[in-house]
mmCIF file of C-alpha atoms and ligand atoms in Angstrom:
data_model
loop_
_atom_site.group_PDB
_atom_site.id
_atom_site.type_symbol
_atom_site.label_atom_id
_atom_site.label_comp_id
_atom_site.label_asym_id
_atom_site.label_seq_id
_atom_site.Cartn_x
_atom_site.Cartn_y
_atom_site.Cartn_z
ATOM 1 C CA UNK A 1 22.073 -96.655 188.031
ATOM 2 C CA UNK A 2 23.574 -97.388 191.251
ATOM 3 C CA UNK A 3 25.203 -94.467 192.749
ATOM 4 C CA UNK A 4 28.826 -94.629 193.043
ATOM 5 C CA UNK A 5 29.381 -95.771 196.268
ATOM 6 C CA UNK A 6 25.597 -97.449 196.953
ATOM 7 C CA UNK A 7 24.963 -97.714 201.096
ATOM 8 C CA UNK A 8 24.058 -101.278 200.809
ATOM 9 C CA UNK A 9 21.749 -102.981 204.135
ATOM 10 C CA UNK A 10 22.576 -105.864 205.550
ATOM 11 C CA UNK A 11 19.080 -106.812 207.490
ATOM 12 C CA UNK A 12 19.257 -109.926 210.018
ATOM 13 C CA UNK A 13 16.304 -110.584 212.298
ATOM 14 C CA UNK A 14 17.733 -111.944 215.396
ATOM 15 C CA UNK A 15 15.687 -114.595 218.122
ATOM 16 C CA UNK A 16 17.963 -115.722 220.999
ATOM 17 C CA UNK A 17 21.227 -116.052 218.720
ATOM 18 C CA UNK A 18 23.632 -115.412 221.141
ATOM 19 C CA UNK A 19 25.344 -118.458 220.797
ATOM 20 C CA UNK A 20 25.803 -117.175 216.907
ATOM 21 C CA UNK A 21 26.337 -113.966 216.857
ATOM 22 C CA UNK A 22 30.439 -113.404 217.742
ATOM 23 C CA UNK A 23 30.937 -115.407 215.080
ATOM 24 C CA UNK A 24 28.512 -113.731 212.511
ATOM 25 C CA UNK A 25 29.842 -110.275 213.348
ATOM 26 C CA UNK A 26 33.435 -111.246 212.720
ATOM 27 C CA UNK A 27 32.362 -113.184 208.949
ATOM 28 C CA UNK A 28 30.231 -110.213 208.512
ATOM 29 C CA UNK A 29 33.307 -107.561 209.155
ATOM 30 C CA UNK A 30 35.404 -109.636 207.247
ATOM 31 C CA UNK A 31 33.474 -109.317 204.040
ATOM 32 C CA UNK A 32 32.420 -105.778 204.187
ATOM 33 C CA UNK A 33 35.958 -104.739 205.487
ATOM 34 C CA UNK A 34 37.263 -106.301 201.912
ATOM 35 C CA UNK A 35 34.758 -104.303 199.664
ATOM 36 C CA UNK A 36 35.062 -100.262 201.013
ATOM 37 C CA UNK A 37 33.388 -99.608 197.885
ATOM 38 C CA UNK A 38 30.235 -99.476 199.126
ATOM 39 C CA UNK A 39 28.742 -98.255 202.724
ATOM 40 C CA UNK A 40 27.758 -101.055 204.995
ATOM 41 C CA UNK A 41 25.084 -100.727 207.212
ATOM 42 C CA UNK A 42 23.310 -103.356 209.437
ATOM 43 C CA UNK A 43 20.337 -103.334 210.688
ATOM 44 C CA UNK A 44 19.763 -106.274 213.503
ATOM 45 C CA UNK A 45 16.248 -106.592 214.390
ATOM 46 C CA UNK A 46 15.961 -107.794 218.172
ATOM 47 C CA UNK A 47 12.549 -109.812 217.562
ATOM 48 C CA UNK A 48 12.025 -110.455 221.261
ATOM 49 C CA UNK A 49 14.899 -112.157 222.658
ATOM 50 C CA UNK A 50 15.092 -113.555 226.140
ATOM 51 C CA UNK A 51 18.669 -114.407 226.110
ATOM 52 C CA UNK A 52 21.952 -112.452 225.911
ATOM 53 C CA UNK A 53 21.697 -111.113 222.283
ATOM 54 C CA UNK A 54 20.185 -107.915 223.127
ATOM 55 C CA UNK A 55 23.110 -107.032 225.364
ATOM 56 C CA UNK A 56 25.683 -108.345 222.332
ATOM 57 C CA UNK A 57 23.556 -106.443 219.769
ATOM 58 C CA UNK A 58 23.678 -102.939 222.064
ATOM 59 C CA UNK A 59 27.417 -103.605 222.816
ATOM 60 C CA UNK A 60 28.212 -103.823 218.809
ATOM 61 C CA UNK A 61 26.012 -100.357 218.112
ATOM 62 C CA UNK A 62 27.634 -98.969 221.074
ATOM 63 C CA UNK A 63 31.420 -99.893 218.856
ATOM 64 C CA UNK A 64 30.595 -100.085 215.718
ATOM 65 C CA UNK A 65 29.117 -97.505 213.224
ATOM 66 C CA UNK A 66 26.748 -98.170 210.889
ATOM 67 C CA UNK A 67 25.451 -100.640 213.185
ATOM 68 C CA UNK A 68 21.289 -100.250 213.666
ATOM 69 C CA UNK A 69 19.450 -102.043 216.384
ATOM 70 C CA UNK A 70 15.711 -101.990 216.044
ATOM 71 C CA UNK A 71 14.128 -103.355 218.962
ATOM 72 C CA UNK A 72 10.724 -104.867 219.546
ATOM 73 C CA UNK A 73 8.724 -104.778 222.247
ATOM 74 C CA UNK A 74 8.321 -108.752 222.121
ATOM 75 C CA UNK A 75 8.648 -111.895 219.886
ATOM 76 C CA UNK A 76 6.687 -111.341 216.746
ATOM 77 C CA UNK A 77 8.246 -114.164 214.608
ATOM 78 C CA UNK A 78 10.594 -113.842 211.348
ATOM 79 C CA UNK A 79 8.664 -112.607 208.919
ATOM 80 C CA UNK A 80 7.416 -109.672 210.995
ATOM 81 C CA UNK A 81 11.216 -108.998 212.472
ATOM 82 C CA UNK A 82 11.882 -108.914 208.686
ATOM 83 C CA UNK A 83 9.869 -106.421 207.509
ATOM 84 C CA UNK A 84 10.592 -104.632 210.599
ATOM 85 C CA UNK A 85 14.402 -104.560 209.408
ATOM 86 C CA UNK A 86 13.307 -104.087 205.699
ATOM 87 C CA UNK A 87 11.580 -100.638 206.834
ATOM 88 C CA UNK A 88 14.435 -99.423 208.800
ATOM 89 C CA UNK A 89 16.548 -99.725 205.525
ATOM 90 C CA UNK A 90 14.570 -97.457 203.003
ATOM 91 C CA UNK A 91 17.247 -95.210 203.059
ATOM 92 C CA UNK A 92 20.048 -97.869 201.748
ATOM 93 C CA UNK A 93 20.659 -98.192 198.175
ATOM 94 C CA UNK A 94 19.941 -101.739 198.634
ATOM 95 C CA UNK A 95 19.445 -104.011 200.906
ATOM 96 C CA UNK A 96 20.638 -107.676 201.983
ATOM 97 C CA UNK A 97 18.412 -110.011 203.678
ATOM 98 C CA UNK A 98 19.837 -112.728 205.615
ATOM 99 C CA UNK A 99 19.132 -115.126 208.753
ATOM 100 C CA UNK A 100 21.214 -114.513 211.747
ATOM 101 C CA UNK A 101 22.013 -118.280 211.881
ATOM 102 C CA UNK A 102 24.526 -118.506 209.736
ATOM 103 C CA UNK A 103 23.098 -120.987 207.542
ATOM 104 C CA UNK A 104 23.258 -117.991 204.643
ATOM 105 C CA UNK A 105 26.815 -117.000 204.467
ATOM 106 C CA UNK A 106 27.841 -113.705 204.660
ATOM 107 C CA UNK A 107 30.443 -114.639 201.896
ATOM 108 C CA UNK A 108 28.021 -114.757 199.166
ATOM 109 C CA UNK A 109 27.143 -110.833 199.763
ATOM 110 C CA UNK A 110 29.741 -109.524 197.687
ATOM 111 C CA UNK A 111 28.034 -111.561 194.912
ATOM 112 C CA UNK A 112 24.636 -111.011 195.617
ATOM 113 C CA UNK A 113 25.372 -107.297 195.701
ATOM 114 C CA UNK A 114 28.118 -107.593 192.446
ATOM 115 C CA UNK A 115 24.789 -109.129 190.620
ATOM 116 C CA UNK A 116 22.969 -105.832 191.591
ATOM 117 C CA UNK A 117 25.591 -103.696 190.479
ATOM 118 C CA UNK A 118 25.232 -105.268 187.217
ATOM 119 C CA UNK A 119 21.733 -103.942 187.117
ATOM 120 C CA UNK A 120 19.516 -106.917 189.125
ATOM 121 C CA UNK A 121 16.758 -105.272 191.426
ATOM 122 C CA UNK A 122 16.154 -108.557 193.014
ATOM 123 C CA UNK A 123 18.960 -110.952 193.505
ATOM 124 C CA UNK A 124 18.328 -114.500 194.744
ATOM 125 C CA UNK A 125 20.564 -116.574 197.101
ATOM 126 C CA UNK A 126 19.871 -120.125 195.669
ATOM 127 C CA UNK A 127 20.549 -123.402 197.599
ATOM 128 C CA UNK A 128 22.158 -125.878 195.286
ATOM 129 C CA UNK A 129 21.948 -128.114 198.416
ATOM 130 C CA UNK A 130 20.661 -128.079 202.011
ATOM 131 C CA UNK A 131 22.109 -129.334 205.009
ATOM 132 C CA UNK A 132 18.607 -129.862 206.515
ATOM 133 C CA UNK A 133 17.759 -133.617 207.407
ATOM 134 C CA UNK A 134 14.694 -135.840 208.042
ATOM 135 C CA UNK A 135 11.205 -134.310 208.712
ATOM 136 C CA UNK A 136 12.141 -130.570 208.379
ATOM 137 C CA UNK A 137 13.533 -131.596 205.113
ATOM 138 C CA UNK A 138 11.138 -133.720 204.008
ATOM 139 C CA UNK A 139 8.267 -130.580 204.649
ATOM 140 C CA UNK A 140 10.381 -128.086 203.064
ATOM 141 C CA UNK A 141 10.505 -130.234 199.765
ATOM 142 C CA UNK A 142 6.906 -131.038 199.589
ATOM 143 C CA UNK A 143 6.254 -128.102 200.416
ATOM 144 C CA UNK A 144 8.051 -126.664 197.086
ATOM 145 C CA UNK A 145 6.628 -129.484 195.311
ATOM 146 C CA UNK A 146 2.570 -127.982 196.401
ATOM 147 C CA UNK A 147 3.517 -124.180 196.264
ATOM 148 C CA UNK A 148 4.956 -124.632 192.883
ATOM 149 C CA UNK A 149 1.694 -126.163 191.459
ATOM 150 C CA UNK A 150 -0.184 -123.745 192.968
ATOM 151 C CA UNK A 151 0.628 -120.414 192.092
ATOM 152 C CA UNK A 152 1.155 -118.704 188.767
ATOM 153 C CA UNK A 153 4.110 -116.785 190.679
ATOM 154 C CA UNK A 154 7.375 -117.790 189.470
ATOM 155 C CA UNK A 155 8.945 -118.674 192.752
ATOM 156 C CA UNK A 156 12.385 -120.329 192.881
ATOM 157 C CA UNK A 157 12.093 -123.765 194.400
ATOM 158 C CA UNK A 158 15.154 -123.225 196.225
ATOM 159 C CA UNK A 159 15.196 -120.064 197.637
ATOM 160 C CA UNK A 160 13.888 -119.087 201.110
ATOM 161 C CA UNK A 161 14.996 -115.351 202.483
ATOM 162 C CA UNK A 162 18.577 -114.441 201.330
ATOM 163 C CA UNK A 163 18.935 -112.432 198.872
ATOM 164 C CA UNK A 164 19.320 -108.999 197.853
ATOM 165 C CA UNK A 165 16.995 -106.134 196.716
ATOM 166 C CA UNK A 166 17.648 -103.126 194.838
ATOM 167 C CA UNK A 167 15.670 -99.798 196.395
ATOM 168 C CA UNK A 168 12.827 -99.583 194.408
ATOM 169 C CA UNK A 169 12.057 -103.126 195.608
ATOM 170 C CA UNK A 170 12.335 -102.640 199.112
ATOM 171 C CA UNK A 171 10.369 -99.652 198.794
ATOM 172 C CA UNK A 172 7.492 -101.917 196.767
ATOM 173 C CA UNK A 173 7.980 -104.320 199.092
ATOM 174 C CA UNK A 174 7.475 -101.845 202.194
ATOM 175 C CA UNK A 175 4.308 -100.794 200.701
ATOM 176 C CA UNK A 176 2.726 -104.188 201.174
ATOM 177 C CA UNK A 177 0.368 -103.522 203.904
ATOM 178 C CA UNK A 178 -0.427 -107.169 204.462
ATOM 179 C CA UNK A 179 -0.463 -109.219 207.688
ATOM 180 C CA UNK A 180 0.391 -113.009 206.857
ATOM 181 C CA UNK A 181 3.897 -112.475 205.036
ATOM 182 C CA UNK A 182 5.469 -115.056 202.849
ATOM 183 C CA UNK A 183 8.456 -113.460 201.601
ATOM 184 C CA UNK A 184 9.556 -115.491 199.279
ATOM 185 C CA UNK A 185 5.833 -115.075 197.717
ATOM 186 C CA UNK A 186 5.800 -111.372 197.900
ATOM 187 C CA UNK A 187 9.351 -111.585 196.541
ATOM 188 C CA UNK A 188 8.202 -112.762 193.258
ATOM 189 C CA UNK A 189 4.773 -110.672 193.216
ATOM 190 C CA UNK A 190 6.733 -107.356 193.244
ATOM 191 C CA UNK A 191 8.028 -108.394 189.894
ATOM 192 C CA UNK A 192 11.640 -107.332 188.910
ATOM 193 C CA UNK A 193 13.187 -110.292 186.906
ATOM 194 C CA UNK A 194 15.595 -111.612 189.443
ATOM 195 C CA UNK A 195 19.440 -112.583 189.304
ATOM 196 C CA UNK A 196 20.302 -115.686 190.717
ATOM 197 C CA UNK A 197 23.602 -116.445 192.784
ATOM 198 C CA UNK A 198 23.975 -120.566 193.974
ATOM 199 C CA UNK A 199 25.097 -121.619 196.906
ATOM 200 C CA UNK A 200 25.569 -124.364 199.511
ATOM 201 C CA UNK A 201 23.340 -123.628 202.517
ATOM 202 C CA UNK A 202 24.688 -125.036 205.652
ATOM 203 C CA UNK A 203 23.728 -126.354 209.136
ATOM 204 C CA UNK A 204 23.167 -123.635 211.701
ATOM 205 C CA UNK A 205 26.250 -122.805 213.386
ATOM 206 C CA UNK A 206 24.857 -123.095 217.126
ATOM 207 C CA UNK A 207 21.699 -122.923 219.146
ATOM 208 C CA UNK A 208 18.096 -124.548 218.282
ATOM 209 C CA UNK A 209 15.921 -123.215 215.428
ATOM 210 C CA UNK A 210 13.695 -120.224 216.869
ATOM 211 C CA UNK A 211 11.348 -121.518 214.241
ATOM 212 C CA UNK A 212 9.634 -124.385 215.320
ATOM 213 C CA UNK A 213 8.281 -126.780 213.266
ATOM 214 C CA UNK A 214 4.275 -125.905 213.868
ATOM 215 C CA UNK A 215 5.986 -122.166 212.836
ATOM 216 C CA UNK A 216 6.759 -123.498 209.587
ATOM 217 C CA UNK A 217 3.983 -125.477 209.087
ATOM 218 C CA UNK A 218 2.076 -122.200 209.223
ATOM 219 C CA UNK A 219 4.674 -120.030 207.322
ATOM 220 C CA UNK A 220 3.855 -122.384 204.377
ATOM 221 C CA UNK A 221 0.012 -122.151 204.886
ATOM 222 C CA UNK A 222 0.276 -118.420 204.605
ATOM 223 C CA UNK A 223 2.312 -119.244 201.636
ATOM 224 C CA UNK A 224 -0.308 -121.435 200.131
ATOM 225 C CA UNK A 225 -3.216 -119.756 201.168
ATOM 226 C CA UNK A 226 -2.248 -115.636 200.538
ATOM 227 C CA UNK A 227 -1.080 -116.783 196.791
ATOM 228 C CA UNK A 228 -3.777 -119.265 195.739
ATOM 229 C CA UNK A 229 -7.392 -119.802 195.097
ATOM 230 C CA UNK A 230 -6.760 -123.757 194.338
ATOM 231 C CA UNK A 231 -8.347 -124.928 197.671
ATOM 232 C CA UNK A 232 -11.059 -123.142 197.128
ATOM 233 C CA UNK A 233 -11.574 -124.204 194.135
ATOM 234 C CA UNK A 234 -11.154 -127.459 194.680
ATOM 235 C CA UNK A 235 -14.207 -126.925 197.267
ATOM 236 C CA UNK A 236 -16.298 -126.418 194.447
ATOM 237 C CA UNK A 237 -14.766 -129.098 192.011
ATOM 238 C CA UNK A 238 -15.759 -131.892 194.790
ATOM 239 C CA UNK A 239 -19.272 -130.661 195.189
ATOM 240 C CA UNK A 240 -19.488 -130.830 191.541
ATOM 241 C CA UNK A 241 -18.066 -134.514 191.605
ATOM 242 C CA UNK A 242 -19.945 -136.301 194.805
ATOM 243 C CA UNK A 243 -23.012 -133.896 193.459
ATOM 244 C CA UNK A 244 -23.164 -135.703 190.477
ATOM 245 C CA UNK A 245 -22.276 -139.068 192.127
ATOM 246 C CA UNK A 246 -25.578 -138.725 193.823
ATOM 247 C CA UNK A 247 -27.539 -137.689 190.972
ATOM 248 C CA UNK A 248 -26.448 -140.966 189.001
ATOM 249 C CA UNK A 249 -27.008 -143.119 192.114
ATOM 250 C CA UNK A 250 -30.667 -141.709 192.570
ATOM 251 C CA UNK A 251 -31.330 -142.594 188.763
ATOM 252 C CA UNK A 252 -30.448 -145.671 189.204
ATOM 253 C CA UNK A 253 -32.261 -146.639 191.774
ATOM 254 C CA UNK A 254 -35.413 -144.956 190.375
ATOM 255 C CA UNK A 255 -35.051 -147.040 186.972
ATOM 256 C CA UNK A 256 -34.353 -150.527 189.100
ATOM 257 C CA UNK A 257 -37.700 -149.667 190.593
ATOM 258 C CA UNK A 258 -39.762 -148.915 187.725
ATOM 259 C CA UNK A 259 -38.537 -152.097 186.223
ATOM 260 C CA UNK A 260 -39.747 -153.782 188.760
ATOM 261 C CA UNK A 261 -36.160 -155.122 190.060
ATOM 262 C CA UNK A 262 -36.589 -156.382 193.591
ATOM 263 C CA UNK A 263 -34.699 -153.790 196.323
ATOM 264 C CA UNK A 264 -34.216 -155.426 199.690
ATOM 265 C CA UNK A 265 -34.253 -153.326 202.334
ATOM 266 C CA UNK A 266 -29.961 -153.637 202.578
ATOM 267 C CA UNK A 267 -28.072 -151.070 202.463
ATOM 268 C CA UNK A 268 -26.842 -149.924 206.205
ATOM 269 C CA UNK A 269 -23.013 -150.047 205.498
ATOM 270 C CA UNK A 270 -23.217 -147.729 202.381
ATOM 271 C CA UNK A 271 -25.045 -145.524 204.458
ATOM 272 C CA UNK A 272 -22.910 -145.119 207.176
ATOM 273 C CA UNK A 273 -20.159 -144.516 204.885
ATOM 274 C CA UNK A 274 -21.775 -142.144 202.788
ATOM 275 C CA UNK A 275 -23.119 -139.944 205.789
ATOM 276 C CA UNK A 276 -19.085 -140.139 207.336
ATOM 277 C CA UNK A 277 -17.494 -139.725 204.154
ATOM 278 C CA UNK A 278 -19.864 -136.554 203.006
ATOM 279 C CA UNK A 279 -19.319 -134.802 206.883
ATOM 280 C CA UNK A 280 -15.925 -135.478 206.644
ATOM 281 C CA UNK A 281 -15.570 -133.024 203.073
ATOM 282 C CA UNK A 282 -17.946 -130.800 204.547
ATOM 283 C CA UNK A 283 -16.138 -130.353 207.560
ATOM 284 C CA UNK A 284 -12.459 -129.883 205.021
ATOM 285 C CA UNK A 285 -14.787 -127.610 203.090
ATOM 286 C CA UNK A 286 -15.217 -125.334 206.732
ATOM 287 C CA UNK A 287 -11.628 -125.821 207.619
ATOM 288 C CA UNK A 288 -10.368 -124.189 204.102
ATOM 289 C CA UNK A 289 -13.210 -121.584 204.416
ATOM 290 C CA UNK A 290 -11.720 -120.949 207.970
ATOM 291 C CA UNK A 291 -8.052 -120.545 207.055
ATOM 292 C CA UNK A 292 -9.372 -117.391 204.138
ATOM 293 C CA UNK A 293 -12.152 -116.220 206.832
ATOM 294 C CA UNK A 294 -8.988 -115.542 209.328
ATOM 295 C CA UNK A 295 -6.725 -114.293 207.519
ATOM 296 C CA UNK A 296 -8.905 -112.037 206.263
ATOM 297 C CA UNK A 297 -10.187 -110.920 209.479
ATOM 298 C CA UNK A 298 -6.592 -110.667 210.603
ATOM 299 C CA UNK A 299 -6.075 -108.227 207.440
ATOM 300 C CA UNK A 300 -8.915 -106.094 208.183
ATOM 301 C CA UNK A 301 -7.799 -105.406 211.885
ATOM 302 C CA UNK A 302 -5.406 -103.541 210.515
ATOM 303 C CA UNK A 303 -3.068 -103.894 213.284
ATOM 304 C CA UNK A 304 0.414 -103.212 212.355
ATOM 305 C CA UNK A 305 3.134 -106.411 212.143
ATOM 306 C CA UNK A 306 5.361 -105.451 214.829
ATOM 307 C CA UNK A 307 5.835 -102.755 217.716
ATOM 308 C CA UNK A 308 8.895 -101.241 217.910
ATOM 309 C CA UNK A 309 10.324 -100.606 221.113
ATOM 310 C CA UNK A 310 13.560 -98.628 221.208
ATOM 311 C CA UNK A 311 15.608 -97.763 217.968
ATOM 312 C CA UNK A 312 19.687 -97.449 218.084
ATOM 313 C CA UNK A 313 22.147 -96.768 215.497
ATOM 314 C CA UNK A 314 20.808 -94.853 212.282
ATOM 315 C CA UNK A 315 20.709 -90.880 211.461
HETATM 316 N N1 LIG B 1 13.896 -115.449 213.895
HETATM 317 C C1 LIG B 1 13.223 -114.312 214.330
HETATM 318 N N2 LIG B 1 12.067 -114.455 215.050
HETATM 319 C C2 LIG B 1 11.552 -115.678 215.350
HETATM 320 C C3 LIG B 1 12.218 -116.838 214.866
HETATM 321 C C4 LIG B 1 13.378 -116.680 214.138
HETATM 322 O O1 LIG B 1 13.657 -113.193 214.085
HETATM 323 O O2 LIG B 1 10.527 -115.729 216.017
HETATM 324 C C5 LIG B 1 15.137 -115.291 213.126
HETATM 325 C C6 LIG B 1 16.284 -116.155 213.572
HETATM 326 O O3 LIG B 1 17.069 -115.518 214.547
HETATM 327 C C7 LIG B 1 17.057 -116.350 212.292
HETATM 328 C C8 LIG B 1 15.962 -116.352 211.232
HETATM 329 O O4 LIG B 1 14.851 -115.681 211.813
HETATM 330 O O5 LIG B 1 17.918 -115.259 212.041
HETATM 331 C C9 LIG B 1 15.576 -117.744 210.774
HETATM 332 O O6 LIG B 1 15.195 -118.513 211.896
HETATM 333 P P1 LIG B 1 15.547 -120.059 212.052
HETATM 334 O O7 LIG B 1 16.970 -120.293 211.765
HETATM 335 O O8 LIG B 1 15.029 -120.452 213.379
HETATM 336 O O9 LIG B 1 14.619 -120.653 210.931
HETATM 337 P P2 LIG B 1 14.925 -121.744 209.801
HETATM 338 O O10 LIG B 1 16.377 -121.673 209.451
HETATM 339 O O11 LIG B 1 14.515 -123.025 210.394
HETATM 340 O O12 LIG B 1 14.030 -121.282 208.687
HETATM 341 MG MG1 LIG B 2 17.969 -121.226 210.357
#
């Protein structure tokens, strides 16, 4: 049972947002100055920037309480800045995860965090739409389209970080010690039968996306390849198939010569494409290999997922 008036976390990794950020403190106020029934704390995670959102970040500790600034020492990307935030806010009844962009809207909270007080660990933000266009859109649906086939993990098509989650999930979720995060993934592995809230997810409000698009293409090869075996499987299904291919084209050959059917020397073209076509699955077969043989040398470093370099706000 929630306590009765739950501190509840607002955590928003920030990447050179200054154009954004005025205008997502004053939303932000706005909703948590209409709903003093719970604490409000925020926790901004500085993930390296290089332009004025540091100094906008250190001004609003510097004014306003409850106001937690955890800075790192450079750019570690989203998912990192993330858990980052999510480990500053162990101490919050629950906690709110959010982009800085303003493409989750801070109006939904009260819902999100309504849902939890009607017992919901984990509370989804879920697009009904996106305001997306063209290629990123394009990736992010197939992308849903794979992931979904691949995994047994019920993950909601149309969710991506907002959402809300209760204590004991942020707490499970801290306690993942791994290196290539897919939150959405680990999300759904922690368990907790989620609450879903829908919502219409809109164009950032200013600036460029910090996340390129070779960022995302990785993001959703961590996704695919920390939550599923399939590739690898699919290794071994292929060998199977072009092994057995071989066997049946060696028989034959073997019974057209011991009946005597004439074999002229041809032959040159299926050659060539046989010897291209097996290198070239060979060489996929490596690549997959690769992507597991990195990330688990990445896990096994051990190196931690962010360093922080100055902490502000908090007890
Ligand atoms: N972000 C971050 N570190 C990065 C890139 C992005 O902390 O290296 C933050 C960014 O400020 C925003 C959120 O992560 O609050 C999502 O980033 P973005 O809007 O660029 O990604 P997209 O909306 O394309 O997923
Ligand atoms: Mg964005």
């Amino acid at each position: 049972m929630p306590p009765s008036r739950p501190r509840i976390a607002v955590v928003i990794p920030v990447f050179n947002e200054e154009a954004v950020l005025p205008e997502l403190f004053r939303r932000l106020d706005a909703v948590t100055a209409a709903r003093p029934g719970e604490e409000w704390v925020a926790v901004f995670v500085n993930d390296g920037c290089r332009d004025g959102s540091g100094t906008l970040l250190m001004a609003r500790a510097a004014a306003v309480p409850g106001t937690r600034v955890i800075e790192l020492s450079r750019n570690f990307g989203h998912q990192s800045a993330l858990a980052a935030g999510l480990a500053h806010a162990a101490d919050a009844d629950a906690a709110v995860t959010m982009d800085a962009d303003l493409q989750d809207p801070p109006e939904l909270i009260p819902q999100l965090v309504d849902a939890w007080r009607g017992g919901a660990e984990v509370v989804l933000a879920v697009r009904r739409s996106r305001a997306e266009g063209g290629l990123r859109r394009a990736g992010f649906d197939t992308f849903h389209a794979v992931f979904g086939r691949l995994t047994d993990l019920p993950i909601e098509r149309n969710t991506g970080t907002f959402g809300l989650l209760g204590r004991a999930a942020v707490e499970a979720f801290n306690s993942l010690p791994e290196k290539h995060r897919f939150f959405p993934g680990l999300r759904a592995w922690i368990g907790f039968p989620p609450a879903e809230i829908f919502y219409d997810r809109q164009e950032r409000a200013a600036g460029q996306p910090g996340q390129t698009l070779r960022r995302l293409v990785r993001y959703a090869l961590d996704g695919v390849f920390s939550f599923s075996y399939l590739p690898l499987r699919m290794l071994t299904y292929s060998g199977v198939v072009v092994g057995l291919a071989g066997f049946v084209l060696g028989l034959y050959y073997v019974i057209k010569r011991l009946i005597n059917v004439e074999t002229a020397p041809t032959g040159f073209t299926t050659l060539a494409i046989l010897v291209l076509f097996l290198g070239g699955v060979q060489l996929i077969g490596i690549g997959v290999l690769g992507e597991y043989l990195g990330r688990v040398y990445d896990e096994v470093k051990r190196r931690p997922n962010y360093v922080v370099r100055r902490k502000t706000g908090g007890d």
